[in-house]
Amino acid sequence: MRCSILFAILLFSGAFVTGQVMESNGEVDRKYLEDQFYLGLTYNFATNLPAGISQRNLSYGLQAGFIKDIPLSYQRNMGIAIGLGYGINSYYTNLLASQQGSDVEYTVLDSDVDFKRNKIATHVLEVPFQFRWRNSTPEEYKFWRIYAGVKFGYVFDGRSKYVSSSEKIVFINKDIRDLQYGLTLNVGYNTFNVHIYYALSSLFNDGVMEQSGEIVEIKPLKVGLIFYIL
């Protein structure tokens, strides 16, 4: 499934990488826009983990959306951009979340506990804002780009999921922070671009503690590839 998604991203990115178009008289449009649709695939690191908590399995993220390119220079190599997108993220760890009445309790699963999956999954409405530099021209669609900025996200669905050989527990986790934000950096040439997102906000609300009393302030670090279309 994940390989199929990545293949589709590569296929469409290679086919529609440029946003430059020809005018009706055959001349190149010098008011072209670039990189207005994006698709991305990341590996999600959970940083700032409390003692005893570690990542398990493949924590991944998928993102897609539209971002409006707004050039600020005549050469159109400097600009800003603001967009709207959708992201899916998973974080696999040995930190078990369980419902206890109206509360959620967190315990660290020992290494001898046999389980298949234990994760936090989020569905996020994202608003990226970027400062953009690129060395594109009206005639050249293969170019270097450096896009730095911030991304705000609203988690409209956040769940904890635990699966073992004998049971399956899934519930909406109210401790997951609704509003999340962080710094972004996209650097690359032509089709392939490295995407980095570092969260400035915690994955959980303030005051969430695991059973030993240690505060849980996990901050995601996402590293992967992002592909621009049109």
PDB file of C-alpha atoms in Angstrom:
ATOM      1  CA  MET A   1       0.000   0.000   0.000  1.00  0.00           C
ATOM      2  CA  ARG A   2       2.687   2.505   1.010  1.00  0.00           C
ATOM      3  CA  CYS A   3       4.834   1.565  -2.019  1.00  0.00           C
ATOM      4  CA  SER A   4       1.852   2.112  -4.321  1.00  0.00           C
ATOM      5  CA  ILE A   5       1.252   5.579  -2.875  1.00  0.00           C
ATOM      6  CA  LEU A   6       4.910   6.536  -3.328  1.00  0.00           C
ATOM      7  CA  PHE A   7       4.913   5.240  -6.921  1.00  0.00           C
ATOM      8  CA  ALA A   8       1.824   7.330  -7.720  1.00  0.00           C
ATOM      9  CA  ILE A   9       3.453  10.435  -6.233  1.00  0.00           C
ATOM     10  CA  LEU A  10       6.574   9.946  -8.343  1.00  0.00           C
ATOM     11  CA  LEU A  11       4.567   9.315 -11.493  1.00  0.00           C
ATOM     12  CA  PHE A  12       2.385  12.392 -11.251  1.00  0.00           C
ATOM     13  CA  SER A  13       5.225  14.622 -10.050  1.00  0.00           C
ATOM     14  CA  GLY A  14       7.380  13.731 -13.010  1.00  0.00           C
ATOM     15  CA  ALA A  15       4.554  14.323 -15.435  1.00  0.00           C
ATOM     16  CA  PHE A  16       3.385  17.719 -14.095  1.00  0.00           C
ATOM     17  CA  VAL A  17       6.392  19.239 -12.375  1.00  0.00           C
ATOM     18  CA  THR A  18       6.241  22.634 -14.132  1.00  0.00           C
ATOM     19  CA  GLY A  19       3.823  25.499 -13.679  1.00  0.00           C
ATOM     20  CA  GLN A  20       5.057  27.477 -16.676  1.00  0.00           C
ATOM     21  CA  VAL A  21       2.732  27.808 -19.659  1.00  0.00           C
ATOM     22  CA  MET A  22       2.790  29.202 -23.184  1.00  0.00           C
ATOM     23  CA  GLU A  23       0.665  32.173 -24.156  1.00  0.00           C
ATOM     24  CA  SER A  24      -1.637  31.949 -27.186  1.00  0.00           C
ATOM     25  CA  ASN A  25       0.921  33.746 -29.390  1.00  0.00           C
ATOM     26  CA  GLY A  26       3.566  31.108 -28.668  1.00  0.00           C
ATOM     27  CA  GLU A  27       5.571  33.199 -26.207  1.00  0.00           C
ATOM     28  CA  VAL A  28       6.386  32.045 -22.687  1.00  0.00           C
ATOM     29  CA  ASP A  29       4.126  33.477 -20.002  1.00  0.00           C
ATOM     30  CA  ARG A  30       6.382  35.653 -17.845  1.00  0.00           C
ATOM     31  CA  LYS A  31       3.767  35.783 -15.111  1.00  0.00           C
ATOM     32  CA  TYR A  32       4.023  32.063 -14.477  1.00  0.00           C
ATOM     33  CA  LEU A  33       3.448  30.500 -11.079  1.00  0.00           C
ATOM     34  CA  GLU A  34       5.221  27.490  -9.606  1.00  0.00           C
ATOM     35  CA  ASP A  35       4.734  24.607  -7.199  1.00  0.00           C
ATOM     36  CA  GLN A  36       1.088  25.096  -6.286  1.00  0.00           C
ATOM     37  CA  PHE A  37       0.105  21.488  -5.572  1.00  0.00           C
ATOM     38  CA  TYR A  38       2.137  19.237  -3.302  1.00  0.00           C
ATOM     39  CA  LEU A  39       2.331  15.622  -2.201  1.00  0.00           C
ATOM     40  CA  GLY A  40       4.619  14.385   0.529  1.00  0.00           C
ATOM     41  CA  LEU A  41       5.726  11.268   2.348  1.00  0.00           C
ATOM     42  CA  THR A  42       7.664  11.394   5.638  1.00  0.00           C
ATOM     43  CA  TYR A  43       9.143   9.278   8.391  1.00  0.00           C
ATOM     44  CA  ASN A  44       7.933  10.640  11.715  1.00  0.00           C
ATOM     45  CA  PHE A  45      10.405  10.738  14.589  1.00  0.00           C
ATOM     46  CA  ALA A  46       9.004  11.198  18.093  1.00  0.00           C
ATOM     47  CA  THR A  47      11.493  13.445  19.884  1.00  0.00           C
ATOM     48  CA  ASN A  48      11.680  14.504  23.519  1.00  0.00           C
ATOM     49  CA  LEU A  49      10.535  11.068  24.670  1.00  0.00           C
ATOM     50  CA  PRO A  50      10.386  10.394  28.433  1.00  0.00           C
ATOM     51  CA  ALA A  51      12.706   7.754  29.867  1.00  0.00           C
ATOM     52  CA  GLY A  52      11.712   4.218  28.941  1.00  0.00           C
ATOM     53  CA  ILE A  53       9.630   5.219  25.921  1.00  0.00           C
ATOM     54  CA  SER A  54      10.880   4.294  22.443  1.00  0.00           C
ATOM     55  CA  GLN A  55       9.579   4.207  18.901  1.00  0.00           C
ATOM     56  CA  ARG A  56       8.370   0.978  17.346  1.00  0.00           C
ATOM     57  CA  ASN A  57       7.442  -0.009  13.794  1.00  0.00           C
ATOM     58  CA  LEU A  58       7.358   2.513  10.940  1.00  0.00           C
ATOM     59  CA  SER A  59       5.905   5.859  11.965  1.00  0.00           C
ATOM     60  CA  TYR A  60       4.886   7.604   8.756  1.00  0.00           C
ATOM     61  CA  GLY A  61       3.115  10.681   7.456  1.00  0.00           C
ATOM     62  CA  LEU A  62       1.309  11.582   4.243  1.00  0.00           C
ATOM     63  CA  GLN A  63       0.411  15.106   3.157  1.00  0.00           C
ATOM     64  CA  ALA A  64      -1.231  16.749   0.156  1.00  0.00           C
ATOM     65  CA  GLY A  65      -2.689  20.126  -0.657  1.00  0.00           C
ATOM     66  CA  PHE A  66      -2.756  23.376  -2.599  1.00  0.00           C
ATOM     67  CA  ILE A  67      -0.452  26.305  -1.851  1.00  0.00           C
ATOM     68  CA  LYS A  68      -0.838  29.672  -3.599  1.00  0.00           C
ATOM     69  CA  ASP A  69       2.405  30.936  -5.128  1.00  0.00           C
ATOM     70  CA  ILE A  70       2.826  34.735  -4.758  1.00  0.00           C
ATOM     71  CA  PRO A  71       6.008  36.018  -6.494  1.00  0.00           C
ATOM     72  CA  LEU A  72       7.527  39.198  -5.025  1.00  0.00           C
ATOM     73  CA  SER A  73      10.221  39.942  -7.629  1.00  0.00           C
ATOM     74  CA  TYR A  74      10.201  40.648 -11.365  1.00  0.00           C
ATOM     75  CA  GLN A  75      12.326  37.547 -11.992  1.00  0.00           C
ATOM     76  CA  ARG A  76       9.736  35.572  -9.960  1.00  0.00           C
ATOM     77  CA  ASN A  77      12.502  33.823  -8.043  1.00  0.00           C
ATOM     78  CA  MET A  78      11.495  35.300  -4.659  1.00  0.00           C
ATOM     79  CA  GLY A  79       8.075  35.039  -3.121  1.00  0.00           C
ATOM     80  CA  ILE A  80       5.750  33.818  -0.444  1.00  0.00           C
ATOM     81  CA  ALA A  81       3.053  31.165  -0.445  1.00  0.00           C
ATOM     82  CA  ILE A  82       0.091  30.172   1.700  1.00  0.00           C
ATOM     83  CA  GLY A  83      -1.967  27.049   1.350  1.00  0.00           C
ATOM     84  CA  LEU A  84      -4.443  24.515   2.637  1.00  0.00           C
ATOM     85  CA  GLY A  85      -3.742  20.808   2.943  1.00  0.00           C
ATOM     86  CA  TYR A  86      -4.527  17.516   4.610  1.00  0.00           C
ATOM     87  CA  GLY A  87      -2.164  15.301   6.566  1.00  0.00           C
ATOM     88  CA  ILE A  88      -2.262  11.797   8.016  1.00  0.00           C
ATOM     89  CA  ASN A  89       0.304  10.865  10.668  1.00  0.00           C
ATOM     90  CA  SER A  90       1.108   7.844  12.807  1.00  0.00           C
ATOM     91  CA  TYR A  91       3.437   7.548  15.789  1.00  0.00           C
ATOM     92  CA  TYR A  92       4.259   4.021  16.969  1.00  0.00           C
ATOM     93  CA  THR A  93       5.705   3.774  20.480  1.00  0.00           C
ATOM     94  CA  ASN A  94       5.567   1.563  23.557  1.00  0.00           C
ATOM     95  CA  LEU A  95       3.522   4.207  25.435  1.00  0.00           C
ATOM     96  CA  LEU A  96       0.103   2.631  25.987  1.00  0.00           C
ATOM     97  CA  ALA A  97      -2.929   4.910  26.271  1.00  0.00           C
ATOM     98  CA  SER A  98      -5.985   3.431  27.971  1.00  0.00           C
ATOM     99  CA  GLN A  99      -9.347   4.893  28.932  1.00  0.00           C
ATOM    100  CA  GLN A 100     -10.224   4.985  32.599  1.00  0.00           C
ATOM    101  CA  GLY A 101     -13.684   6.495  32.798  1.00  0.00           C
ATOM    102  CA  SER A 102     -13.433  10.035  31.435  1.00  0.00           C
ATOM    103  CA  ASP A 103      -9.643  10.095  31.793  1.00  0.00           C
ATOM    104  CA  VAL A 104      -6.798   8.615  29.765  1.00  0.00           C
ATOM    105  CA  GLU A 105      -3.928   6.850  31.530  1.00  0.00           C
ATOM    106  CA  TYR A 106      -0.475   6.222  30.051  1.00  0.00           C
ATOM    107  CA  THR A 107       1.836   3.324  30.884  1.00  0.00           C
ATOM    108  CA  VAL A 108       5.105   2.146  29.380  1.00  0.00           C
ATOM    109  CA  LEU A 109       4.861  -1.342  27.900  1.00  0.00           C
ATOM    110  CA  ASP A 110       7.708  -3.570  29.072  1.00  0.00           C
ATOM    111  CA  SER A 111       9.931  -5.237  26.500  1.00  0.00           C
ATOM    112  CA  ASP A 112       8.458  -8.643  27.346  1.00  0.00           C
ATOM    113  CA  VAL A 113       4.894  -7.550  26.486  1.00  0.00           C
ATOM    114  CA  ASP A 114       3.810  -9.120  23.208  1.00  0.00           C
ATOM    115  CA  PHE A 115       1.792  -6.716  21.047  1.00  0.00           C
ATOM    116  CA  LYS A 116       1.407  -6.051  17.325  1.00  0.00           C
ATOM    117  CA  ARG A 117       0.751  -2.316  17.149  1.00  0.00           C
ATOM    118  CA  ASN A 118       0.484   0.588  19.535  1.00  0.00           C
ATOM    119  CA  LYS A 119       0.120   3.993  17.982  1.00  0.00           C
ATOM    120  CA  ILE A 120      -1.256   7.503  17.946  1.00  0.00           C
ATOM    121  CA  ALA A 121      -2.918   8.413  14.620  1.00  0.00           C
ATOM    122  CA  THR A 122      -3.925  11.935  13.606  1.00  0.00           C
ATOM    123  CA  HIS A 123      -5.851  13.470  10.714  1.00  0.00           C
ATOM    124  CA  VAL A 124      -4.891  17.105  10.323  1.00  0.00           C
ATOM    125  CA  LEU A 125      -6.137  20.134   8.404  1.00  0.00           C
ATOM    126  CA  GLU A 126      -2.931  22.015   7.565  1.00  0.00           C
ATOM    127  CA  VAL A 127      -2.127  25.635   6.675  1.00  0.00           C
ATOM    128  CA  PRO A 128       1.457  26.045   5.390  1.00  0.00           C
ATOM    129  CA  PHE A 129       3.108  29.447   4.963  1.00  0.00           C
ATOM    130  CA  GLN A 130       6.422  29.725   3.102  1.00  0.00           C
ATOM    131  CA  PHE A 131       9.131  32.161   2.121  1.00  0.00           C
ATOM    132  CA  ARG A 132      10.331  30.980  -1.294  1.00  0.00           C
ATOM    133  CA  TRP A 133      13.543  31.215  -3.291  1.00  0.00           C
ATOM    134  CA  ARG A 134      14.167  29.414  -6.595  1.00  0.00           C
ATOM    135  CA  ASN A 135      16.297  29.924  -9.687  1.00  0.00           C
ATOM    136  CA  SER A 136      13.589  29.154 -12.233  1.00  0.00           C
ATOM    137  CA  THR A 137      13.107  31.081 -15.483  1.00  0.00           C
ATOM    138  CA  PRO A 138      10.160  31.211 -17.927  1.00  0.00           C
ATOM    139  CA  GLU A 139      11.991  28.744 -20.177  1.00  0.00           C
ATOM    140  CA  GLU A 140      13.445  26.375 -17.556  1.00  0.00           C
ATOM    141  CA  TYR A 141      11.313  24.144 -15.365  1.00  0.00           C
ATOM    142  CA  LYS A 142      14.194  22.234 -13.757  1.00  0.00           C
ATOM    143  CA  PHE A 143      15.480  24.420 -10.959  1.00  0.00           C
ATOM    144  CA  TRP A 144      16.737  24.577  -7.388  1.00  0.00           C
ATOM    145  CA  ARG A 145      14.345  25.662  -4.648  1.00  0.00           C
ATOM    146  CA  ILE A 146      14.587  26.558  -0.971  1.00  0.00           C
ATOM    147  CA  TYR A 147      11.252  27.056   0.754  1.00  0.00           C
ATOM    148  CA  ALA A 148      11.273  27.835   4.478  1.00  0.00           C
ATOM    149  CA  GLY A 149       8.324  28.650   6.683  1.00  0.00           C
ATOM    150  CA  VAL A 150       5.815  27.518   9.258  1.00  0.00           C
ATOM    151  CA  LYS A 151       2.891  25.117   9.208  1.00  0.00           C
ATOM    152  CA  PHE A 152      -0.202  25.236  11.386  1.00  0.00           C
ATOM    153  CA  GLY A 153      -2.374  22.184  11.833  1.00  0.00           C
ATOM    154  CA  TYR A 154      -5.793  21.497  13.310  1.00  0.00           C
ATOM    155  CA  VAL A 155      -6.222  17.876  14.444  1.00  0.00           C
ATOM    156  CA  PHE A 156      -9.850  17.031  13.711  1.00  0.00           C
ATOM    157  CA  ASP A 157      -9.390  13.338  14.466  1.00  0.00           C
ATOM    158  CA  GLY A 158      -6.821  11.912  16.889  1.00  0.00           C
ATOM    159  CA  ARG A 159      -6.941   8.293  18.040  1.00  0.00           C
ATOM    160  CA  SER A 160      -5.022   5.825  20.150  1.00  0.00           C
ATOM    161  CA  LYS A 161      -4.876   2.253  18.899  1.00  0.00           C
ATOM    162  CA  TYR A 162      -3.514  -0.871  20.564  1.00  0.00           C
ATOM    163  CA  VAL A 163      -3.549  -4.310  18.947  1.00  0.00           C
ATOM    164  CA  SER A 164      -2.332  -7.572  20.454  1.00  0.00           C
ATOM    165  CA  SER A 165      -3.064 -11.200  19.702  1.00  0.00           C
ATOM    166  CA  SER A 166      -5.975 -11.161  22.139  1.00  0.00           C
ATOM    167  CA  GLU A 167      -7.469  -7.661  21.986  1.00  0.00           C
ATOM    168  CA  LYS A 168      -7.924  -4.490  19.962  1.00  0.00           C
ATOM    169  CA  ILE A 169      -8.480  -1.101  21.607  1.00  0.00           C
ATOM    170  CA  VAL A 170      -9.288   2.038  19.582  1.00  0.00           C
ATOM    171  CA  PHE A 171     -10.625   5.320  20.961  1.00  0.00           C
ATOM    172  CA  ILE A 172     -10.605   9.057  20.293  1.00  0.00           C
ATOM    173  CA  ASN A 173      -7.869  10.488  22.499  1.00  0.00           C
ATOM    174  CA  LYS A 174      -8.892  13.872  23.907  1.00  0.00           C
ATOM    175  CA  ASP A 175      -5.338  14.450  25.186  1.00  0.00           C
ATOM    176  CA  ILE A 176      -3.999  14.980  21.661  1.00  0.00           C
ATOM    177  CA  ARG A 177      -3.436  18.689  21.094  1.00  0.00           C
ATOM    178  CA  ASP A 178      -5.928  20.222  18.645  1.00  0.00           C
ATOM    179  CA  LEU A 179      -3.746  23.082  17.382  1.00  0.00           C
ATOM    180  CA  GLN A 180      -0.231  22.092  16.359  1.00  0.00           C
ATOM    181  CA  TYR A 181       2.470  24.118  14.639  1.00  0.00           C
ATOM    182  CA  GLY A 182       6.104  23.914  13.616  1.00  0.00           C
ATOM    183  CA  LEU A 183       8.894  25.009  11.298  1.00  0.00           C
ATOM    184  CA  THR A 184       9.272  23.650   7.762  1.00  0.00           C
ATOM    185  CA  LEU A 185      12.106  23.493   5.249  1.00  0.00           C
ATOM    186  CA  ASN A 186      11.852  22.160   1.686  1.00  0.00           C
ATOM    187  CA  VAL A 187      15.063  21.959  -0.339  1.00  0.00           C
ATOM    188  CA  GLY A 188      15.675  20.261  -3.646  1.00  0.00           C
ATOM    189  CA  TYR A 189      16.119  20.235  -7.379  1.00  0.00           C
ATOM    190  CA  ASN A 190      13.503  19.439 -10.007  1.00  0.00           C
ATOM    191  CA  THR A 191      11.250  16.568  -8.881  1.00  0.00           C
ATOM    192  CA  PHE A 192      12.994  15.445  -5.689  1.00  0.00           C
ATOM    193  CA  ASN A 193      12.882  17.689  -2.647  1.00  0.00           C
ATOM    194  CA  VAL A 194      13.712  17.006   0.984  1.00  0.00           C
ATOM    195  CA  HIS A 195      10.981  18.007   3.427  1.00  0.00           C
ATOM    196  CA  ILE A 196      11.671  18.666   7.124  1.00  0.00           C
ATOM    197  CA  TYR A 197       9.093  19.612   9.739  1.00  0.00           C
ATOM    198  CA  TYR A 198      10.033  20.273  13.360  1.00  0.00           C
ATOM    199  CA  ALA A 199       7.162  20.720  15.793  1.00  0.00           C
ATOM    200  CA  LEU A 200       7.240  23.657  18.181  1.00  0.00           C
ATOM    201  CA  SER A 201       4.162  22.322  19.949  1.00  0.00           C
ATOM    202  CA  SER A 202       3.791  19.047  21.794  1.00  0.00           C
ATOM    203  CA  LEU A 203       1.750  16.193  20.356  1.00  0.00           C
ATOM    204  CA  PHE A 204      -0.222  16.125  23.630  1.00  0.00           C
ATOM    205  CA  ASN A 205      -1.903  18.795  25.712  1.00  0.00           C
ATOM    206  CA  ASP A 206      -0.009  20.360  28.601  1.00  0.00           C
ATOM    207  CA  GLY A 207       0.044  18.328  31.791  1.00  0.00           C
ATOM    208  CA  VAL A 208      -0.277  14.850  30.270  1.00  0.00           C
ATOM    209  CA  MET A 209       1.725  12.429  32.427  1.00  0.00           C
ATOM    210  CA  GLU A 210       2.596   8.774  32.231  1.00  0.00           C
ATOM    211  CA  GLN A 211       2.051   6.525  35.247  1.00  0.00           C
ATOM    212  CA  SER A 212       5.414   7.296  36.865  1.00  0.00           C
ATOM    213  CA  GLY A 213       4.503  10.994  36.988  1.00  0.00           C
ATOM    214  CA  GLU A 214       6.810  12.123  34.158  1.00  0.00           C
ATOM    215  CA  ILE A 215       5.368  14.726  31.795  1.00  0.00           C
ATOM    216  CA  VAL A 216       4.818  13.502  28.221  1.00  0.00           C
ATOM    217  CA  GLU A 217       5.876  16.261  25.811  1.00  0.00           C
ATOM    218  CA  ILE A 218       6.507  14.391  22.563  1.00  0.00           C
ATOM    219  CA  LYS A 219       7.474  16.693  19.681  1.00  0.00           C
ATOM    220  CA  PRO A 220       7.337  15.245  16.156  1.00  0.00           C
ATOM    221  CA  LEU A 221      10.211  15.607  13.708  1.00  0.00           C
ATOM    222  CA  LYS A 222       9.207  14.636  10.170  1.00  0.00           C
ATOM    223  CA  VAL A 223      11.776  13.967   7.450  1.00  0.00           C
ATOM    224  CA  GLY A 224      10.930  12.806   3.950  1.00  0.00           C
ATOM    225  CA  LEU A 225      10.239  13.801   0.361  1.00  0.00           C
ATOM    226  CA  ILE A 226       7.853  16.361  -1.061  1.00  0.00           C
ATOM    227  CA  PHE A 227       6.828  16.641  -4.699  1.00  0.00           C
ATOM    228  CA  TYR A 228       5.427  19.750  -6.364  1.00  0.00           C
ATOM    229  CA  ILE A 229       3.003  19.828  -9.261  1.00  0.00           C
ATOM    230  CA  LEU A 230       2.099  22.815 -11.472  1.00  0.00           C
TER     231      LEU A 230
END
